[in-house]
Structure formats: structure tokens, C-alpha cells
Coordinates of C-alpha atoms in Angstrom, one line a residue:
X61 CA 19.2 5.1 -11.5
X62 CA 17.9 5.9 -15.0
X63 CA 16.9 2.1 -15.5
X64 CA 14.8 2.0 -12.5
X65 CA 13.1 5.3 -13.6
X66 CA 12.2 3.7 -17.0
X67 CA 10.8 0.5 -15.0
X68 CA 8.6 2.8 -13.0
X69 CA 7.6 4.4 -16.0
X70 CA 6.9 0.9 -17.8
X71 CA 4.7 -0.1 -14.7
X72 CA 2.9 3.2 -15.0
X73 CA 2.1 2.6 -18.6
X74 CA 1.6 -1.1 -18.3
X75 CA -1.3 -0.4 -15.8
X76 CA -2.7 2.4 -17.9
X77 CA -3.9 -0.2 -20.5
X78 CA -6.5 -1.6 -18.0
X79 CA -8.9 1.3 -17.9
X80 CA -11.9 -0.7 -17.7
X81 CA -10.6 -2.5 -14.8
X82 CA -9.9 0.7 -13.2
X83 CA -13.4 2.0 -13.7
X84 CA -14.6 -1.0 -11.9
X85 CA -12.4 -0.4 -9.1
X86 CA -13.8 3.0 -8.8
X87 CA -17.2 1.7 -8.8
X88 CA -16.4 -0.9 -6.0
X89 CA -14.4 1.9 -4.1
X90 CA -17.7 4.0 -4.1
X91 CA -20.0 1.5 -3.2
X92 CA -17.7 0.1 -0.3
X93 CA -17.3 3.7 0.7
X94 CA -20.9 4.4 1.0
X95 CA -21.4 1.4 2.8
X96 CA -18.9 2.5 5.5
X97 CA -20.2 5.9 5.8
X98 CA -23.5 4.4 7.0
X99 CA -21.7 2.0 9.4
X100 CA -19.0 4.5 10.9
X101 CA -21.1 7.5 10.7
X102 CA -23.7 5.5 13.0
X103 CA -20.9 4.6 15.4
X104 CA -19.6 8.3 15.8
X105 CA -23.2 9.6 16.3
X106 CA -24.1 6.7 18.8
X107 CA -20.8 7.8 20.7
X108 CA -22.3 11.5 21.1
X109 CA -20.8 12.9 17.8
X110 CA -17.0 11.9 18.6
X111 CA -15.4 8.5 18.8
X112 CA -11.7 8.3 19.7
X113 CA -11.1 11.8 18.4
X114 CA -13.2 11.3 15.2
X115 CA -16.2 13.4 14.3
X116 CA -18.4 13.0 11.4
X117 CA -16.2 15.0 9.1
X118 CA -12.9 13.4 10.0
X119 CA -14.2 9.9 9.8
X120 CA -15.5 10.8 6.3
X121 CA -12.1 11.9 5.2
X122 CA -10.8 8.6 6.7
X123 CA -13.3 6.7 4.8
X124 CA -12.7 8.1 1.4
X125 CA -9.1 8.8 1.4
X126 CA -8.5 5.0 2.5
X127 CA -11.0 3.7 -0.2
X128 CA -9.0 5.9 -2.8
X129 CA -5.8 4.3 -1.7
X130 CA -7.1 0.7 -2.4
X131 CA -5.9 0.7 -5.9
X132 CA -2.2 1.8 -4.9
X133 CA -1.6 0.0 -1.8
X134 CA -1.2 -3.8 -2.4
X135 CA -2.7 -5.5 0.4
X136 CA -3.5 -8.7 -1.6
X137 CA -0.1 -10.2 -1.1
X138 CA 0.1 -10.9 -4.9
X139 CA 2.9 -10.1 -6.9
X140 CA 4.7 -10.7 -10.1
X141 CA 7.9 -11.9 -8.5
X142 CA 6.2 -14.6 -6.9
X143 CA 4.9 -16.3 -10.2
X144 CA 8.4 -15.8 -11.7
X145 CA 10.0 -17.7 -9.1
X146 CA 7.5 -20.3 -9.0
X147 CA 7.8 -20.7 -13.0
X148 CA 11.8 -20.2 -12.7
X149 CA 11.8 -17.2 -15.1
X150 CA 13.5 -15.4 -12.3
X151 CA 16.7 -17.2 -13.3
X152 CA 16.6 -14.8 -16.4
X153 CA 16.0 -11.8 -14.2
X154 CA 19.1 -12.6 -12.6
X155 CA 21.1 -12.6 -15.7
X156 CA 20.1 -9.0 -16.4
X157 CA 22.3 -6.0 -15.5
X158 CA 19.8 -4.7 -12.9
X159 CA 19.0 -5.6 -9.3
X160 CA 16.1 -8.0 -9.4
X161 CA 14.7 -6.7 -6.0
X162 CA 14.8 -2.9 -7.0
X163 CA 13.6 -3.5 -10.5
X164 CA 10.4 -5.5 -9.1
X165 CA 9.8 -2.7 -6.6
X166 CA 10.0 0.2 -9.1
X167 CA 7.7 -1.4 -11.3
X168 CA 5.1 -2.1 -8.7
X169 CA 5.4 1.6 -7.5
X170 CA 4.9 2.9 -11.0
X171 CA 1.8 0.5 -11.2
X172 CA 0.4 1.9 -8.0
X173 CA 1.1 5.6 -8.7
X174 CA -1.1 5.2 -11.9
X175 CA -3.9 3.8 -10.0
X176 CA -4.3 7.1 -8.1
X177 CA -5.4 8.9 -11.2
X178 CA -8.7 6.8 -12.1
X179 CA -9.5 5.5 -8.8
X180 CA -7.8 7.5 -5.8
X181 CA -8.7 11.1 -6.8
X182 CA -12.2 10.3 -8.0
X183 CA -12.8 8.3 -4.7
X184 CA -11.9 11.6 -2.9
X185 CA -13.9 13.8 -5.1
X186 CA -17.0 11.5 -4.6
X187 CA -16.6 11.8 -1.0
X188 CA -16.0 15.5 -0.8
X189 CA -18.9 16.2 -3.1
X190 CA -21.6 13.7 -2.1
X191 CA -20.6 13.2 1.6
X192 CA -18.5 16.1 2.8
X193 CA -15.2 15.7 4.6
X194 CA -12.6 17.4 6.7
X195 CA -9.6 18.9 4.9
X196 CA -6.1 20.4 6.2
X197 CA -6.0 24.3 6.9
X198 CA -2.7 24.5 5.7
X199 CA -1.1 23.9 2.2
X200 CA 2.1 22.5 3.6
X201 CA -0.2 19.5 4.9
X202 CA -0.9 18.6 1.2
X203 CA 2.8 18.7 0.3
X204 CA 3.8 16.6 3.3
X205 CA 0.8 14.5 2.6
X206 CA 1.7 13.7 -1.0
X207 CA 5.3 12.6 0.3
X208 CA 3.8 10.5 2.8
X209 CA 1.4 8.9 0.3
X210 CA 4.5 8.1 -2.1
X211 CA 6.4 6.5 0.9
X212 CA 3.2 4.6 1.8
X213 CA 3.2 3.2 -1.7
X214 CA 7.0 2.3 -1.8
X215 CA 6.6 0.6 1.9
X216 CA 3.7 -1.3 0.3
X217 CA 5.9 -2.4 -2.6
X218 CA 8.8 -3.4 -0.6
X219 CA 6.9 -5.2 2.2
X220 CA 4.6 -7.3 -0.4
X221 CA 8.0 -8.3 -2.4
X222 CA 9.0 -10.2 0.8
X223 CA 5.8 -12.2 0.5
X224 CA 6.9 -13.0 -3.2
X225 CA 10.4 -13.6 -2.1
X226 CA 9.1 -16.5 0.2
X227 CA 8.9 -18.6 -3.0
X228 CA 12.6 -19.2 -2.9
X229 CA 12.0 -21.4 0.2
X230 CA 8.4 -22.5 -0.5
X231 CA 6.8 -24.4 -3.4
X232 CA 3.7 -22.3 -2.9
X233 CA 3.3 -18.9 -1.6
X234 CA -0.6 -18.5 -2.0
X235 CA -1.1 -19.3 1.8
X236 CA 1.5 -16.7 2.8
X237 CA -0.3 -14.3 0.4
X238 CA -3.8 -14.8 2.1
X239 CA -2.3 -14.6 5.5
X240 CA -0.8 -11.2 4.4
X241 CA -4.0 -10.1 3.0
X242 CA -6.0 -10.6 6.3
X243 CA -3.2 -9.2 8.6
X244 CA -2.2 -6.3 6.5
X245 CA -5.8 -5.0 5.8
X246 CA -6.5 -5.0 9.4
X247 CA -3.2 -3.4 10.9
X248 CA -3.0 -0.8 8.0
X249 CA -6.5 0.6 9.0
X250 CA -8.7 -0.6 6.2
X251 CA -11.7 -1.5 8.1
X252 CA -11.5 0.9 10.8
X253 CA -8.9 3.5 12.1
X254 CA -6.3 2.0 14.1
X255 CA -6.9 4.8 16.7
X256 CA -10.1 2.9 17.4
X257 CA -8.3 -0.4 18.5
X258 CA -7.6 -1.3 22.1
X259 CA -4.4 -0.2 23.6
X260 CA -2.4 -3.3 23.1
X261 CA -3.8 -4.0 19.7
X262 CA -2.7 -0.3 18.7
X263 CA 0.7 -1.1 20.0
X264 CA 1.0 -4.2 17.9
X265 CA -0.2 -2.3 14.5
X266 CA 2.3 0.5 15.2
X267 CA 5.3 -2.1 15.6
X268 CA 4.5 -3.2 11.9
X269 CA 4.8 -1.3 8.7
X270 CA 1.2 -1.7 7.8
X271 CA -0.1 1.5 9.3
X272 CA 2.5 3.3 7.3
X273 CA 0.9 2.0 4.0
X274 CA -2.5 3.5 4.7
X275 CA -3.3 5.1 8.2
X276 CA -0.4 7.4 8.4
X277 CA -1.1 9.2 5.0
X278 CA -4.7 9.3 5.7
X279 CA -4.0 11.0 8.9
X280 CA -1.8 13.7 7.2
X281 CA -4.0 14.2 4.2
X282 CA -7.1 14.5 6.4
X283 CA -5.6 17.2 8.9
X284 CA -5.9 14.7 11.8
X285 CA -2.1 14.9 12.4
X286 CA -0.2 18.1 12.0
X287 CA 3.1 19.8 12.7
X288 CA 5.8 17.9 14.4
X289 CA 3.6 14.8 14.7
X290 CA 3.2 14.7 11.0
X291 CA 7.1 14.8 10.6
X292 CA 7.3 12.2 12.9
X293 CA 5.0 10.0 10.9
X294 CA 7.0 10.6 7.7
X295 CA 10.2 9.9 9.4
X296 CA 8.7 6.6 10.8
X297 CA 7.7 5.8 7.1
X298 CA 11.3 6.5 6.0
X299 CA 12.3 4.0 8.7
X300 CA 10.1 1.1 7.3
X301 CA 11.2 2.0 3.6
X302 CA 15.0 1.5 4.7
X303 CA 13.9 -1.7 6.8
X304 CA 12.0 -3.3 4.1
X305 CA 14.4 -2.4 1.4
X306 CA 17.3 -4.1 3.5
X307 CA 15.2 -7.1 4.3
X308 CA 14.3 -7.4 0.5
X309 CA 18.0 -7.3 -0.5
X310 CA 18.8 -9.9 2.0
X311 CA 16.0 -12.2 1.0
X312 CA 17.0 -11.9 -2.7
X313 CA 20.7 -12.8 -2.3
X314 CA 19.9 -15.5 0.1
X315 CA 17.2 -16.9 -2.4
X316 CA 19.6 -16.7 -5.2
X317 CA 21.9 -19.1 -3.5
X318 CA 18.9 -21.2 -2.7
X319 CA 17.1 -21.4 -6.1
X320 CA 17.1 -24.5 -8.3
X321 CA 15.7 -24.3 -11.6
X322 CA 14.9 -27.5 -13.8
X323 CA 14.5 -27.4 -17.5
X324 CA 16.3 -26.7 -20.8

């Protein structure tokens, strides 16, 4: 366990070196956040002040918390493990006394947690100060929200690992990553809350791990979901953590038997 904690710290420190990129990400978050405010606020007001349970304040919370998560939730499908499989460097990783799957996930989680500092928290602060937003009434919601947020990051890391692990069977994984980017962003609730989806599409979204990456922690941190319902959400996130970790272990072991590396 100590090894994976160190890999988590290494991922955190590695990401902390790209400070200018983090600032650029914050500017992008704020810009697109304001655009979403204009569009989604108009939709709420056109609907008479409430849209599928969202008033203006709750919609603002959704917008700014979800924008703040963009640096920490990997919806692009790009991972280091995909490149290492393609180049054959993963063969060296298999010689190390660590689990390749868990080591990759720990590093990715560390990178994602750091992104909350320069991008996540400032994005929420901009929304709270400039626009205004709804917040939970009870302190316990913030604690449970923090747990949900961490689980969201883990689910993101373990799910995107599966995209990279496809490289054990495919020559090129960029097509899979692009498909993942399109599907994950939509079903995670990046563009609009999944509560606005028609019934059948909402059912499809909730049958995937994608809402656990963004929509569910946003619901808890905004106070939209409280009490036993919020505990149910965390339980569902734990289920997806277990499922994606098991799938990652299986893919890594199967891929290791499949892997062929040429060269000296």
C-alpha cells in the first residue's frame, strides 16, 4: 500500500509542475461556465423558473461544480498506459514489483486530485461570488460530498484505464478514446444535468459508470440530493469502483498474455 501512496503523491507532484496550463484551464472553465450560465438560465426562466427540479440557484451550482471537476475527471480517454502499451514500454512495467493496473490508477488519481486546487476550487468560488449558487444546509453534506468527489475521481481513473488497456488488442486506441470522450461527457452530465434527459436516456445513463464521475458528486455538493438518497449515490459509486477495478485487473492479466513486444 505504501508504494501506491507514493505513486499517488508522485502523480500529484508531477501535475503541480504544469501551473501555467492549470491557469489556462481555469480561464477556460470560467469562460465556458459563463456561456452555460447564459444558456441554461434562459432555459430555466423560459420554463417558468423551474426545469426538472432545477431553479436558477441549483442550476448555477450544477454549472460551476461540474466546470470545476473538468480538470480532475478524465473524459478525454487519453492515458499514459495507452502510450506505454503502444511503444512496448509496458513490458518494463510488468517487470517491476508493483501491479501495473493499480500503479497507473494511483498515479492518475494523484494527478486528478491536484487539479482541484488550481481549477476546481477557484471555479466554484467564481460561481459563488460572481453568479451565486445553492449550497447544502448541513455540514454532513460537505463531508459526504468530499467522499463522493474522491470516488468520482477513482471511477474516472479506473474506467479510462480500460480505454488504454484496449491497446493490448488494438494497434491504435485513438478511435476508442474519441468515442469514449463523446459518450462519457454526455452521459456524465457535462453538457446538461442527466435529470433533463428523457426517461429512456436517463435509464441508459444511470446504467453506466459515467454519472458517478460527475453528476452524482455535483448532486450531493449542491444539496440537490440529501439524506438516504445521498448515501445511496455513494453506495452506487462504490459499486462502480469495485466493478471497474475488477475489469481493469482482468484486462491487464489477459492483455499481459496477449502482449507481444519487438525490439532489442
